[in-house]
Amino acid sequence: MGSVQIVTTILAFAITAVAVWLAVRAVMKMVAVIRLGQPDPSRTGDKGTRARTMLVETAGHTRMLRWGVVGAAHWFVMVGFIVLSLLVLEAYFEVVSPTGGLPLIGGWAIYGLVTEWLAILGLVSILVLIAIRLRNRPTRPGGRSRFTGSTMWQGYFVEGIILAVLVMGFVIRGFKVATDHFEYPVWATPLSHAVGAVLPNWEAGVSIAALIKIVISMTWLIVIALNVTMGVAWHRFLAFFNIFFKRDPGADVSGLGALRPMTSQGKPLDFEEADPEKDQFGVAQVEQFSWKGLLDFSTCTECGRCQSQCPAWNTGKPLSPKLLVLSLRDHAYAKAPYLLAGGGKDLTGEEKATAAQLAHVDVLALAEAEKPLIGTAEEGGVIDPDVLWSCTTCGACVEQCPVDIEHVDHIVDMRRYQVLIESSFPSEAGVMLRNLENKGNPWGAPQNTREDWTKGLDFEVPRVGEVEDFEYLFWVGCAGAFEDRAKKTTRAVATLLNEAGVKFAILGEGETCSGDPARRIGNEFVFQMLAQQNVETLNEAFEGREKSKRKIVATCPHCFNTLGNEYGQLGGEFEVVHHTQLLAHLVATGKLTPVQPVDGGVTYHDPCYLGRHNRVFAPPREVLGKAISGELTEMPRNSERSFCCGAGGARMWMEEKIGKRINVDRVEEAMSTGAKTVAVGCPFCSTMLNDGVNGKDAGEQVEVVDVASVLLRSVKPEQAPGGTDTERLPVAG
């Protein structure tokens, strides 16, 4: 070992010792902060499925590859980071000796080949990612991007470090080639040999280059260790855990469909026994999120994919799912010293810590602890109320997140506290909640008018209790029973089922609201009141039947989702299908036969709670494909990337006062296709898109109708029975 190697060895191991010590300290801090969260025993079951899902999502990059070039480039960078860590390890042998290398595998040509090409592809990929970040920088001409609000220096720093490490790897190998100490052939390592051809025969260069590579790598580790909220770097470690502990590892997209039940100390809350002074009602403090919630916040990569898809953000609302998560993350870590010292408020608002415990807590942490979780800028709030109430719970953020953050659950948890304890929510939603409590429907319509939609039909609609032999219980829903446009859809579906010979029955006045708007706004109490009533009614209607024969068909995706995914939490196990699924089956089996194609061009709007939340994309398109002439014209944003109508999350009953109206944005996209008919599969979407069309004075050019109405006009072109919404649909002649 020469003098150069002595110096490089001492420096390499010194900076490594500092970096490792700081990294261990940072990891311990992160673990301590995450453990401050509430228990959640649901996250550890079925470890085999969890491990398999985690490996598929990480190694297969199933989420990232949806973004094409970005996903592929990120895959090579990720794999390169893992595999090429061996080259960083090898650098420790090279600072000691210019001829040093990894023991055992160091001389294998296949090892040289794999690491060479991973480094080459990683180099190209990181340059692509840097270019994409520069092209989408928030300060560029053209305004906001998915990186708006991200800590840009951290992204540039991480990408710059990766680039530098990869370059130094080739420099080390180049010096080995130049000094004739390189063990791999040209065919396996062409770029290394090319670099070596232009470098001098300088043996000390190997050790010095190796030292530089180690210093760069350890500088990265030191910087991220000193910045525990640097998600753009820490996600490469935390993502594995966050994906492993996702809510439903067996689902296509975890965190969609059903909401998590309201819990206290990790157990579902029983409202009959719950005590607000002892039980947690929603989330009022950041430490009241579950430990998985705090892990979510820590894992955020700041990539902004959620932001780019969010309907609120895209129409000028203050909500960005990314910025919401970052605000909660930064608040949690800033407040952590106070919490770790024993601080915190109990459920009555009293301080739990003694003065002695808080005596040495940093003043900034104490100030952070005084911030309300929900509050305006003047109040020093972490999350502004306008941010909280802008969410439509459409799930686009959860769908796009590459590390499985469950934004919707966290937003609803905060809403629950605001509604149930603070009684703080948009005033116009109060009418809807009162109607649900007093009338059993959001419109406040009399219960004895629930069956009025049946009047004028040329067949009898059977009621449960009047007939025993029915295959499907037709869940009409509040919109389907009371809202004029939705009633036409209800009549169209009933007519088609009757035409196909399907035996069905309705609950009539025995039906009440599914509870979806109450649950999404955060009023879990009203939801459970309605849901328990419905579960009891449905269980009685299906008494004696096994689950596979307890079939429900619903026209409203919100009812479809609630009955099928959430009533199981309350003892209601049913097989629930959306009407487009049943109609697609009836058409495919020949029980319904379209005879006259609908003309004029048709596009289809995917309802969030049918498509993204429940993965029902094909059936509505299959129905339309049989019922229309020509091809279905897709909007640019369709299927899992469909743009929200603006009605979900109880937004149907709240005024949209900020930015552009979401429904208008969607209508403009639909009109850009040139289609004369916009087909929908949801009464909320129908209302919102019709309002958007009318708002643009385009009612004579574009019509919004349900898929069932399109099919009915094709199946029975000579008849639009009892006021269905098919009269204006053009028919191919």
Coordinates of N, CA, C and O in Angstrom, one line a residue, residues 393-459:
T393 N -62.9 12.9 -3.5 CA -62.6 11.5 -3.2 C -62.6 10.6 -4.5 O -63.0 9.4 -4.5
C394 N -62.3 11.2 -5.6 CA -62.3 10.5 -6.9 C -61.3 9.4 -7.0 O -61.4 8.4 -7.7
G395 N -60.2 9.4 -6.1 CA -59.2 8.4 -6.1 C -58.1 8.5 -7.1 O -57.3 7.6 -7.2
A396 N -58.1 9.6 -7.9 CA -57.0 9.7 -8.9 C -55.7 9.7 -8.3 O -54.7 9.2 -8.9
C397 N -55.6 10.3 -7.1 CA -54.3 10.4 -6.4 C -53.8 9.0 -6.0 O -52.6 8.7 -6.2
V398 N -54.7 8.2 -5.4 CA -54.3 6.9 -5.0 C -54.0 6.0 -6.2 O -53.0 5.2 -6.1
E399 N -54.8 6.1 -7.2 CA -54.5 5.4 -8.5 C -53.1 5.6 -9.0 O -52.4 4.7 -9.5
Q400 N -52.6 6.8 -9.0 CA -51.4 7.2 -9.6 C -50.2 7.0 -8.7 O -49.0 7.0 -9.2
C401 N -50.4 7.0 -7.4 CA -49.2 7.0 -6.5 C -48.3 5.8 -6.7 O -48.8 4.7 -6.5
P402 N -47.1 5.9 -7.0 CA -46.2 4.8 -7.2 C -45.8 4.1 -5.9 O -45.3 3.0 -6.0
V403 N -46.1 4.7 -4.8 CA -45.7 4.1 -3.5 C -46.9 3.8 -2.6 O -46.7 3.6 -1.4
D404 N -48.1 3.8 -3.2 CA -49.3 3.3 -2.5 C -49.7 4.2 -1.3 O -50.0 3.6 -0.2
I405 N -49.6 5.5 -1.4 CA -50.1 6.4 -0.3 C -51.6 6.4 -0.4 O -52.2 6.5 -1.5
E406 N -52.3 6.4 0.7 CA -53.7 6.3 0.7 C -54.4 7.7 1.1 O -54.9 7.9 2.2
H407 N -54.3 8.6 0.1 CA -54.7 10.0 0.4 C -56.1 10.1 0.8 O -56.4 10.9 1.8
V408 N -57.0 9.4 0.2 CA -58.5 9.5 0.4 C -58.8 9.2 1.9 O -59.6 9.9 2.6
D409 N -58.3 8.1 2.4 CA -58.5 7.7 3.8 C -58.1 8.8 4.7 O -58.8 9.1 5.7
H410 N -56.9 9.4 4.5 CA -56.4 10.4 5.4 C -57.3 11.7 5.3 O -57.6 12.3 6.4
I411 N -57.7 12.1 4.1 CA -58.6 13.2 4.0 C -59.9 13.0 4.7 O -60.4 13.9 5.5
V412 N -60.5 11.8 4.5 CA -61.8 11.6 5.2 C -61.6 11.5 6.7 O -62.5 11.9 7.4
D413 N -60.5 10.9 7.2 CA -60.3 10.9 8.6 C -60.3 12.3 9.2 O -60.8 12.6 10.3
M414 N -59.7 13.3 8.5 CA -59.7 14.6 9.0 C -61.1 15.3 8.9 O -61.5 16.0 9.8
R415 N -61.8 14.9 7.9 CA -63.2 15.4 7.7 C -64.0 14.9 8.9 O -64.9 15.6 9.4
R416 N -63.8 13.6 9.3 CA -64.6 13.0 10.3 C -64.6 13.8 11.6 O -65.6 14.1 12.3
Y417 N -63.4 14.3 12.0 CA -63.3 15.1 13.2 C -64.0 16.4 13.0 O -64.7 16.9 13.9
Q418 N -63.7 17.0 11.9 CA -64.3 18.4 11.7 C -65.9 18.3 11.7 O -66.5 19.2 12.3
V419 N -66.4 17.2 11.2 CA -67.9 17.1 11.1 C -68.5 16.7 12.5 O -69.4 17.3 13.0
L420 N -67.9 15.6 13.0 CA -68.5 15.0 14.2 C -68.2 15.7 15.5 O -69.1 15.8 16.4
I421 N -67.0 16.3 15.6 CA -66.7 17.0 16.9 C -66.8 18.5 16.8 O -67.3 19.2 17.6
E422 N -66.2 19.1 15.7 CA -66.2 20.5 15.5 C -67.5 21.1 14.9 O -67.7 22.3 14.9
S423 N -68.3 20.2 14.2 CA -69.4 20.6 13.4 C -69.0 21.7 12.4 O -69.7 22.7 12.2
S424 N -67.8 21.5 11.8 CA -67.3 22.5 10.9 C -67.2 21.9 9.5 O -66.4 21.0 9.3
F425 N -68.1 22.4 8.6 CA -68.1 21.9 7.3 C -68.9 22.9 6.4 O -69.6 23.8 7.0
P426 N -68.8 22.9 5.1 CA -69.5 23.8 4.3 C -71.0 23.9 4.6 O -71.6 22.8 4.7
S427 N -71.5 25.1 4.8 CA -72.9 25.2 5.3 C -73.9 24.6 4.5 O -74.9 24.0 5.0
E428 N -73.7 24.6 3.1 CA -74.7 24.1 2.2 C -74.9 22.6 2.4 O -75.9 22.0 2.1
A429 N -73.8 21.9 2.9 CA -73.9 20.5 3.1 C -74.8 20.1 4.3 O -75.2 19.0 4.4
G430 N -75.0 21.1 5.1 CA -75.8 20.8 6.3 C -77.2 20.5 6.0 O -77.9 19.6 6.6
V431 N -77.8 21.0 4.9 CA -79.1 20.7 4.4 C -79.2 19.2 4.0 O -80.1 18.5 4.4
M432 N -78.2 18.8 3.3 CA -78.1 17.4 2.8 C -78.1 16.5 4.0 O -78.8 15.5 4.1
L433 N -77.3 16.8 5.0 CA -77.2 15.9 6.2 C -78.5 15.9 7.0 O -78.9 14.8 7.5
R434 N -79.1 17.0 7.1 CA -80.4 17.0 7.8 C -81.4 16.2 7.1 O -82.2 15.5 7.7
N435 N -81.4 16.3 5.7 CA -82.3 15.5 4.9 C -82.1 14.0 5.1 O -83.0 13.2 5.1
L436 N -80.8 13.6 5.2 CA -80.5 12.2 5.4 C -81.0 11.7 6.7 O -81.6 10.6 6.8
E437 N -80.8 12.5 7.7 CA -81.3 12.1 9.1 C -82.8 12.1 9.2 O -83.4 11.2 9.8
N438 N -83.5 13.1 8.6 CA -84.9 13.2 8.8 C -85.8 12.5 7.7 O -86.9 12.0 8.0
K439 N -85.2 12.5 6.5 CA -86.0 12.0 5.3 C -85.5 10.7 4.7 O -86.1 10.0 3.9
G440 N -84.2 10.4 5.0 CA -83.6 9.2 4.5 C -83.1 9.4 3.1 O -82.8 8.4 2.4
N441 N -83.0 10.6 2.6 CA -82.5 10.9 1.2 C -81.9 12.3 1.2 O -82.4 13.2 2.0
P442 N -80.9 12.6 0.4 CA -80.3 13.9 0.4 C -81.2 15.0 -0.1 O -80.9 16.2 0.2
W443 N -82.2 14.7 -0.9 CA -83.1 15.7 -1.5 C -84.2 16.1 -0.5 O -84.9 17.1 -0.8
G444 N -84.4 15.4 0.5 CA -85.5 15.7 1.4 C -86.9 15.4 0.9 O -87.9 15.9 1.3
A445 N -86.9 14.5 -0.1 CA -88.2 14.1 -0.7 C -89.0 13.2 0.2 O -88.4 12.4 1.0
P446 N -90.3 13.2 0.1 CA -91.1 12.3 1.0 C -90.8 10.9 0.6 O -90.7 10.5 -0.5
Q447 N -90.8 10.0 1.7 CA -90.5 8.6 1.5 C -91.6 7.9 0.7 O -91.3 7.0 -0.1
N448 N -92.8 8.4 0.8 CA -93.9 7.7 0.1 C -93.9 8.0 -1.4 O -94.8 7.6 -2.2
T449 N -92.9 8.8 -1.9 CA -92.8 9.0 -3.4 C -91.7 8.2 -4.0 O -91.3 8.4 -5.2
R450 N -91.1 7.3 -3.2 CA -89.9 6.5 -3.7 C -90.3 5.6 -4.9 O -89.5 5.2 -5.7
E451 N -91.6 5.3 -5.0 CA -92.0 4.4 -6.1 C -92.7 5.1 -7.3 O -93.2 4.5 -8.2
D452 N -92.6 6.4 -7.2 CA -93.3 7.2 -8.3 C -92.8 7.0 -9.7 O -93.5 7.1 -10.7
W453 N -91.5 6.6 -9.7 CA -90.9 6.3 -11.0 C -91.5 5.2 -11.8 O -91.4 5.1 -13.0
T454 N -92.3 4.3 -11.1 CA -92.9 3.2 -11.7 C -94.2 3.5 -12.5 O -94.7 2.7 -13.3
K455 N -94.7 4.7 -12.2 CA -96.0 5.1 -12.8 C -95.9 5.2 -14.3 O -94.9 5.8 -14.8
G456 N -96.8 4.6 -15.0 CA -96.8 4.8 -16.5 C -96.1 3.7 -17.2 O -96.2 3.6 -18.5
L457 N -95.4 2.8 -16.5 CA -94.7 1.7 -17.2 C -95.8 0.7 -17.6 O -96.8 0.5 -17.0
D458 N -95.5 0.0 -18.7 CA -96.5 -0.9 -19.2 C -96.4 -2.3 -18.7 O -96.8 -3.3 -19.3
F459 N -95.7 -2.4 -17.5 CA -95.6 -3.7 -16.8 C -95.5 -3.4 -15.4 O -95.2 -2.3 -14.9

